[in-house]
Every structure is written in C-alpha cells, then in structure tokens.
Coordinates of C-alpha atoms in Angstrom, one line a residue:
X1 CA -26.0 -16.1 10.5
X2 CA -28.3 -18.0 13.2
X3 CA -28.3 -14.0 15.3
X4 CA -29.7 -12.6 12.6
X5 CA -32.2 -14.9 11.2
X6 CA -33.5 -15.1 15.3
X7 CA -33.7 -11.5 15.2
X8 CA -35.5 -11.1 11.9
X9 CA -38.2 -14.0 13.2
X10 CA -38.1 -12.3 16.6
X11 CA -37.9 -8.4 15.7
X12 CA -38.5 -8.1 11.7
X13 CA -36.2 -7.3 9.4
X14 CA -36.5 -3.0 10.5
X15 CA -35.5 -3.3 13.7
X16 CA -32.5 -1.7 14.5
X17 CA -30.7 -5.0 16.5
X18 CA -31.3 -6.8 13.2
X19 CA -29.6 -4.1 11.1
X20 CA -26.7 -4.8 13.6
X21 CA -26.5 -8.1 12.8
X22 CA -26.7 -7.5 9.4
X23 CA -23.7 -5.2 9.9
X24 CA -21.8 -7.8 11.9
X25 CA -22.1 -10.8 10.0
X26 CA -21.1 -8.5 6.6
X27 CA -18.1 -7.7 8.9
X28 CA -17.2 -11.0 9.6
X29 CA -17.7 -11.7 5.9
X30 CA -15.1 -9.0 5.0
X31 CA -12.9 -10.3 7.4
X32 CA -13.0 -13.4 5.6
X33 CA -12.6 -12.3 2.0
X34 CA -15.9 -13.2 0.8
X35 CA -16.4 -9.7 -0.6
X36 CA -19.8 -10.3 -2.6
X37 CA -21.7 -11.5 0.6
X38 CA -20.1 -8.8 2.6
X39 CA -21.2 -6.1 0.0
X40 CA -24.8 -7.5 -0.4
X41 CA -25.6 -7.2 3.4
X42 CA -23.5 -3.9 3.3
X43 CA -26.0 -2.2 0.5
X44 CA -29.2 -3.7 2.4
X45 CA -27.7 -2.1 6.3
X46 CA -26.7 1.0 4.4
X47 CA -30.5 1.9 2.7
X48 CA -32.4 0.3 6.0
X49 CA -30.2 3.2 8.3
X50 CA -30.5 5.9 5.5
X51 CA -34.4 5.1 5.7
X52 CA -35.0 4.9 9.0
X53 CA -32.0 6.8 10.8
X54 CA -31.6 9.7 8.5
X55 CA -27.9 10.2 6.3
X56 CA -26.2 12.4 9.3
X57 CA -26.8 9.8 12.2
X58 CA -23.5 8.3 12.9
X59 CA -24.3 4.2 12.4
X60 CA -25.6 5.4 8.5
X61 CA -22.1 7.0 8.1
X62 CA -20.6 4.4 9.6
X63 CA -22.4 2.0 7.5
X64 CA -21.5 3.9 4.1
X65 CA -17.9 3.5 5.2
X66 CA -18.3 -0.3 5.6
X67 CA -19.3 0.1 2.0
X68 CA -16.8 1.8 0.9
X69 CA -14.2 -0.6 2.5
X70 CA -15.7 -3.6 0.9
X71 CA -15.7 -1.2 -3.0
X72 CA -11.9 -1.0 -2.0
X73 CA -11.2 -4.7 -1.3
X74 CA -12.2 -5.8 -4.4
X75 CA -10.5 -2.9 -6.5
X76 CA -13.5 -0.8 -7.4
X77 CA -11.7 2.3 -6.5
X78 CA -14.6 5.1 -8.2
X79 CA -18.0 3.3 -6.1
X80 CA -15.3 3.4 -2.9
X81 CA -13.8 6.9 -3.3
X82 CA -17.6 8.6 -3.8
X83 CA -18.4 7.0 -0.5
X84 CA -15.3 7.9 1.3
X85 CA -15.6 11.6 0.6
X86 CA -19.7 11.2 1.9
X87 CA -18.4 9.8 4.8
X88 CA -15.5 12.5 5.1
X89 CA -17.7 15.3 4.8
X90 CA -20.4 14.1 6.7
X91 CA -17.6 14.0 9.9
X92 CA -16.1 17.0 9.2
X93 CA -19.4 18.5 8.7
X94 CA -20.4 17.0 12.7
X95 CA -17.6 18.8 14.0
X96 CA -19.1 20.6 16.7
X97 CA -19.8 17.3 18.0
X98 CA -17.2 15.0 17.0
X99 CA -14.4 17.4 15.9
X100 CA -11.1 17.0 13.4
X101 CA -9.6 15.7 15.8
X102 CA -11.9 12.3 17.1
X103 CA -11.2 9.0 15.9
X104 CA -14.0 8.4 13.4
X105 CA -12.9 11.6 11.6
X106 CA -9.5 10.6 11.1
X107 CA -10.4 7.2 10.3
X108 CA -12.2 8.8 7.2
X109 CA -9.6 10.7 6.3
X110 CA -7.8 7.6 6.2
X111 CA -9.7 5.6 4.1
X112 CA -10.0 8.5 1.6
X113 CA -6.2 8.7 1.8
X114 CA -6.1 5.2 0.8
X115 CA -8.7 4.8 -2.2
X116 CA -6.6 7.9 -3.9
X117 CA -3.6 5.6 -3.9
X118 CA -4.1 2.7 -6.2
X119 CA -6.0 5.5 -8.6
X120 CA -2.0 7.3 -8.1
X121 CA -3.7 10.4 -6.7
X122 CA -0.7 10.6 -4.4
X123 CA -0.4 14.5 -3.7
X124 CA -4.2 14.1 -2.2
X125 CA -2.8 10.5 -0.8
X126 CA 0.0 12.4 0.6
X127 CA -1.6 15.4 2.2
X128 CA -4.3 13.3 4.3
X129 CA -1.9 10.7 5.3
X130 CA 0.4 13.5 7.1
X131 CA -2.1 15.3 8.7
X132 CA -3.8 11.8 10.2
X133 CA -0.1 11.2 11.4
X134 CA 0.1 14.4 13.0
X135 CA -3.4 14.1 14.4
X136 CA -2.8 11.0 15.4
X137 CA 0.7 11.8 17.4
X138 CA -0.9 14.7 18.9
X139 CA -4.3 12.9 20.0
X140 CA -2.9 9.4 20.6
X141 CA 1.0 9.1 21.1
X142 CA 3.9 7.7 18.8
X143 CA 3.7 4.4 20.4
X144 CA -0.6 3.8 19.8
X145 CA -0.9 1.0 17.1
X146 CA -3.0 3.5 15.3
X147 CA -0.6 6.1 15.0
X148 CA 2.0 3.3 14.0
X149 CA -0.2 2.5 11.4
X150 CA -0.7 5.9 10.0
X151 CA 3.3 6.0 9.8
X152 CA 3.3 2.9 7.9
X153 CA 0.7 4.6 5.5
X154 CA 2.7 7.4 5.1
X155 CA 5.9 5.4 4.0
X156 CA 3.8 3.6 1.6
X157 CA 2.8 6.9 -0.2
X158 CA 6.7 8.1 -0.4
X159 CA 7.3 4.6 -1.6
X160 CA 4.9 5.5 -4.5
X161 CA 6.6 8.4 -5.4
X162 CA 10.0 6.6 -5.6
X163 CA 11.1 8.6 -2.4
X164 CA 13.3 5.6 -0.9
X165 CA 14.9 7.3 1.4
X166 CA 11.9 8.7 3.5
X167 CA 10.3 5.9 2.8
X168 CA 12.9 3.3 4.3
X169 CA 13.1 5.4 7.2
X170 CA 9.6 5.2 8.2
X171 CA 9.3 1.4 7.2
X172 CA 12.1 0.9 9.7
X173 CA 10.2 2.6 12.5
X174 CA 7.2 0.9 11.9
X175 CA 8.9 -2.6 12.0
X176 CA 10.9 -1.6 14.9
X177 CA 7.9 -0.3 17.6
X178 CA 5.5 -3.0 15.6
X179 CA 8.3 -5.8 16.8
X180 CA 8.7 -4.5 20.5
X181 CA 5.4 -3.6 20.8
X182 CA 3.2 -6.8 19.4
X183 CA 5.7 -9.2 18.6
X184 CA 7.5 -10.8 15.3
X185 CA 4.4 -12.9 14.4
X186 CA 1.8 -10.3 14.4
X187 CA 0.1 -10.3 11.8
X188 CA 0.9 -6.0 11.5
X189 CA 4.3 -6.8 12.5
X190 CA 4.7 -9.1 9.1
X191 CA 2.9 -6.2 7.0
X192 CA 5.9 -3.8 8.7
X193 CA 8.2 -6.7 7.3
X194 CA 6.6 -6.8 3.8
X195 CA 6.6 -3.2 3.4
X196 CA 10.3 -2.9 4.2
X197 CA 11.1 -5.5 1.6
X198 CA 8.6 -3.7 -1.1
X199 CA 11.5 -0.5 -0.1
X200 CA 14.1 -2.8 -0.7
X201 CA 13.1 -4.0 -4.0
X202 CA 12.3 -0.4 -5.1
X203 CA 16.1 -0.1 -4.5
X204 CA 17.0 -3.6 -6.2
X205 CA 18.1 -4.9 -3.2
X206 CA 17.5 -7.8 -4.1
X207 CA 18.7 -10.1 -1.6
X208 CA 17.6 -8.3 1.4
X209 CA 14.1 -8.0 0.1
X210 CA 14.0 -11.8 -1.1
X211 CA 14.9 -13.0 2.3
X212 CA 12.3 -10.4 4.1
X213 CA 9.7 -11.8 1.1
X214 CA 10.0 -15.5 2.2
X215 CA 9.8 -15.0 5.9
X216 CA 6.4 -13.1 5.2
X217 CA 4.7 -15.7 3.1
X218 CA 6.0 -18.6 5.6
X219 CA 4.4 -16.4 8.3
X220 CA 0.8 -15.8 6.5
X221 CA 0.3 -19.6 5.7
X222 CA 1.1 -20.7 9.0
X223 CA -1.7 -17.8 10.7
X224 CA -4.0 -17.6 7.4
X225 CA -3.6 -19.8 5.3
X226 CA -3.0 -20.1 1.4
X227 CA -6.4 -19.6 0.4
X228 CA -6.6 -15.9 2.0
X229 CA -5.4 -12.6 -0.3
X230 CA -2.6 -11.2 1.7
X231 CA -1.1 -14.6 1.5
X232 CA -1.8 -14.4 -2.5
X233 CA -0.2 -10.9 -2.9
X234 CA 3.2 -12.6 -0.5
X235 CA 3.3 -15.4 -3.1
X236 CA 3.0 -12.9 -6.0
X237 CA 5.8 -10.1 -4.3
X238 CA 7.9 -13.0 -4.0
X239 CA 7.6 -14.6 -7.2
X240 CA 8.7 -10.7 -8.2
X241 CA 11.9 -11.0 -6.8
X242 CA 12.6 -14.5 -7.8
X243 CA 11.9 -12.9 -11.4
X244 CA 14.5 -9.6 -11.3
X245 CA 17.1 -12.5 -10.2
X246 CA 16.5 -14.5 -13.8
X247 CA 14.6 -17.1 -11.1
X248 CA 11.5 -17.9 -14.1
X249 CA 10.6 -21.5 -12.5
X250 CA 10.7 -20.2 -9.2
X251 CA 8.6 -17.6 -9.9
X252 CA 6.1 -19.1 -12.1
X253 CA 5.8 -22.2 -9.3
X254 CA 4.2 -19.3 -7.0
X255 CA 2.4 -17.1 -9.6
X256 CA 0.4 -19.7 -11.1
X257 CA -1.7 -20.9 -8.0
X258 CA -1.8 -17.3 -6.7
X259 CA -3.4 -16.7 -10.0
X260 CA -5.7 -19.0 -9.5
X261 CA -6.5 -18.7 -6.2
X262 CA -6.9 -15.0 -7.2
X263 CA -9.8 -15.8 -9.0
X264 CA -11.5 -17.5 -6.6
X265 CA -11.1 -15.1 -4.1
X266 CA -11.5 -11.5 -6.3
X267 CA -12.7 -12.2 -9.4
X268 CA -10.9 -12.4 -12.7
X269 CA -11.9 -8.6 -13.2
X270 CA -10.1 -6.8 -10.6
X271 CA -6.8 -5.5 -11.1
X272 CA -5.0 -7.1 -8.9
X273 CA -6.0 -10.6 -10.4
X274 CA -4.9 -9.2 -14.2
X275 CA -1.5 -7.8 -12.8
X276 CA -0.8 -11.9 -11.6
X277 CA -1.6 -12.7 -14.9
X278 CA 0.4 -10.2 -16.4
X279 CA 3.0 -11.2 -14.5
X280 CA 2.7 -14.8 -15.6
X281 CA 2.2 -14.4 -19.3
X282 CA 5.4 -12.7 -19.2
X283 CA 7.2 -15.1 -17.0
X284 CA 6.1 -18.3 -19.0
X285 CA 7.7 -16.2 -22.3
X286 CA 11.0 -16.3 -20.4
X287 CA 10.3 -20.0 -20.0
X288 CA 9.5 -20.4 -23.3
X289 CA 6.3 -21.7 -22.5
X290 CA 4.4 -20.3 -25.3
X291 CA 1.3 -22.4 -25.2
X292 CA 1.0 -21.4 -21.3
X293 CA 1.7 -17.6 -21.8
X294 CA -1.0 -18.0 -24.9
X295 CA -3.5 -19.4 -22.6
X296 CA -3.0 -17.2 -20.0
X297 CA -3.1 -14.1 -22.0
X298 CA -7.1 -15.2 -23.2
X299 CA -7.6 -14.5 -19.1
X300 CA -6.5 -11.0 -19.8
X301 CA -9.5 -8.3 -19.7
X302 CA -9.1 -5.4 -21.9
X303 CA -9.7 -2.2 -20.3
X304 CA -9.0 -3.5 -17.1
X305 CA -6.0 -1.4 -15.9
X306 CA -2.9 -2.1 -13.4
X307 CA -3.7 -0.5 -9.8
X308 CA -1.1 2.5 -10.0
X309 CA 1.1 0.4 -7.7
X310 CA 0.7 -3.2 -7.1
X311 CA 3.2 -5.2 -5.8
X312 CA 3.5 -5.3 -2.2
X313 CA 2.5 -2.4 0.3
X314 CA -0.4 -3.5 3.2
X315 CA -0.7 -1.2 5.1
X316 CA -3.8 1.0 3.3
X317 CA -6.1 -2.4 3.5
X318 CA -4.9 -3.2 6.9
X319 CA -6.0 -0.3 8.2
X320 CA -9.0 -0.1 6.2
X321 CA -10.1 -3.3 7.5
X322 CA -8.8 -3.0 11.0
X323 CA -11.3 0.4 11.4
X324 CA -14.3 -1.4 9.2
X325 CA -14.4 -4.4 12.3
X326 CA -14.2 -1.7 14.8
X327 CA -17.1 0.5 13.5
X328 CA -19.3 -2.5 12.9
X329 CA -19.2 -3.9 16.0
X330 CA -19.6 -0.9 18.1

C-alpha cells in the first residue's frame, strides 16, 4: 500500500510503475483471500493498460487474466470464463511471437480448462487439460512442478467424470514426485494428499480417505490458519466423510464455523458458501436439530446453484493462483 501511494504522489496515477503496484498489491490481496480489494484494483490496472498500452500488449493480457482469476475465486464462473477465452485467444493469436507452446499460452489454456469445470463443461475441461500436460512434458519435463500440476489437473477432471481408476492413478503420481520433490508439508504436496482422499471417497473408501482428510486440515491450520478458504473447504471435505460414516456431531462441529467463516471470507452468495449450508441443514435434520436446520435454511439463496463438483479437488485454484502471483509480479 505505502509503494503505491509513493508512486502515485511521486509519478501520478498513469504511470506505468504505479499500474505495477496496483497489480502487485491486488496480488498480494488475492493471495490473501480478500477477493473484493483484489478485484477493485484488478478492474482499475486492467482499463489503465487497455487505455494506455493497447488490448494486445502482453501486461493488458496479463492483467485480464488477473481478472479472471480473482471472477474464479469467488465463484463467478461467466465474468471469469469471458475473460479466460480473451486472454486465450489473444496468446494464441501472438503466436508468431510467443507460440503454443510458451508458458503464458499454456497457462491460459489452463485457467480456461479450469473455469469450465465447476460450470461441468468437462469434455472442454478435459481436452485443454491433456494437451497442457502434453505441452508441458514436452516443453518442461515430468518432474517440473508445473507439469506435476497439470497432472494433478488432469486427475481432477477424470475424477469429475467418475473415472476412479485413471483418476487414482494420476493422484498417486502427483503425491508421490510432489512428496520427493518438495516435501510432506508443502503446501502442493497437501493438495496431492487431499485430492487422493477426494478419489477415495468417490470410491467410499471411507477410512482411507478420513485419515488422508484429517492430516490435511491439521497441516493447513498449522501453515494457514483457520481463517483462510482451503482450510474452510478441509474442514467441510472432512465433515463429508465424518457424515457417510453416520458421524452427524462430528460433522456439524466442523461445518458450522466453516460456514461461518465462509461468509466472511466469500460471501454468503457464492456457491461454495450455499453447498456448506446445504450441507449443514441437512446434517442438523439427522441431529434432529430442527430449529438449527430451520435457521440455517433462511441462509439459503434461491437460484444460487451447487458448483458441478464441490467437495474437495485444489488443484484448478492452486494453479490458478500460483500463475496469477507469477504474472503480476513479473
């Protein structure tokens, strides 16, 4: 904040080093979950670089992108998807000097891959996601953290379609290289964990995905805290399990503050907030608890719809976010 109030008094608010720290500071916003700050520096950066940089220089793409990621964070999948395929095209359409195969074009493809998800667009979903694995193998190697990651994105999109198998495979894989390569307290090495146990509970494995669950949201409050939505969506994935074992208290001891907490964070609008409460309406009815599931269901929004799959898989937004922080600060 302090860079770039010095740099508007010093500069003026058109210079392009106070764009930049416009960009930065909604990045570090992001990166911090405080999605409405982030977004309203994001729309100011992207309409000062539109004006004064044109729409094809590759800082106003990148900015549109940064856009887009914050949309998809807070679960407005149409404003994020008709920014992703801008920024797509855009980098398909510099080809002669950035090519299919550079980062920044993958990286869109990416992001597109993984706003066509929640919506369960998962035949687009899928055919992005293999060909930024193959691009990514090809360009980087199988051991690159970004090529790991595009694994991990493709499991999550077989997972969608109830393809266990392939999916289990690759969520191995991941949690495998992730744990040689970074360690088991990384934070993408506990997304590899969390995405294996979302496989397991597909399956109704029950036990193997409950003890995976718990390590997970041990792991994210000790590095981030309760207060921080991956955290949340542990607690919630957990509370899941406890509740296909008959486990009601258990599970509504952890849904109620990740509902909460859920508001705080994302608003009581986006779906991944209404899915908690859906989840705890129906888990204080098992309890009994009518006067509980009563008042929760008044915190239901009509015509706010479940994401096409909630419970559990990362790896879209960690990648999303991951490539947002590494465009802004370039």
């Amino acid at each position: 904040m302090e860079v770039l109030e010095e740099r508007k008094r010093v500069l003026g608010i058109d210079h392009l080093d106070t764009i930049d720290a416009a960009a930065n500071l909604a990045s570090t916003y992001y990166s911090q979950g405080r999605w409405t700050e982030s977004e309203q520096l994001d729309v100011e950066v992207l309409k000062q670089r539109r004006r004064i940089l044109g729409i094809q220089h590759p800082h106003t793409i990148d900015a549109a992108a940064n856009l887009a990621s914050t949309y998809h964070s807070q679960g407005r999948w149409t404003e994020s998807e008709k920014l992703e395929v801008e920024v797509f095209e855009q980098r398909k359409q510099r080809g002669r000097i950035l090519g299919i195969q550079h980062p920044d074009t993958i990286i869109a493809a990416a992001n597109l891959a993984a706003t066509y998800r929640p919506q369960g667009r998962w035949a687009e979903s899928e055919q992005l996601k293999v060909e930024v694995l193959e691009q990514r193998r090809r360009v980087l190697g199988i051991e690159h953290p970004d090529t790991i990651d595009a694994a991990a994105n493709l499991a999550a999109i077989y997972h969608s379609q109830g393809r266990w198998t392939e999916s289990e495979r690759l969520d191995v894989e991941v949690f495998e290289q992730r744990r040689q390569i970074l360690g088991m307290e990384h934070p993408d090495t506990i997304s590899a964990v969390a995405n294996l146990a979302s496989t397991y509970r597909s399956q109704k494995r029950w036990k193997e995905c409950e003890m995976l669950e718990a390590e997970v949201l041990e792991q994210r409050r000790k590095i981030l805290g309760m207060k921080y939505p991956d955290t949340i969506d542990a607690a919630a994935n957990l509370a899941a399990s406890y509740g296909a074992q008959d486990r009601w208290g258990e599970a509504a001891a952890l849904l109620a503050p990740a509902a909460q907490l859920n508001i705080t964070l994302r608003g009581q609008q986006h779906p991944y907030t209404q899915e908690v409460f859906r989840s705890l309406k129906s888990v204080y009815g098992k309890l009994g608890k009518t006067r509980e599931a009563e008042e929760t269901k008044r915190l239901l929004i009509p015509g706010v719809s479940s994401p096409a799959e909630y419970v559990s898989r990362f790896s879209d937004i960690l990648l999303t976010w991951r490539n947002r922080v590494a465009i802004a600060l370039v």
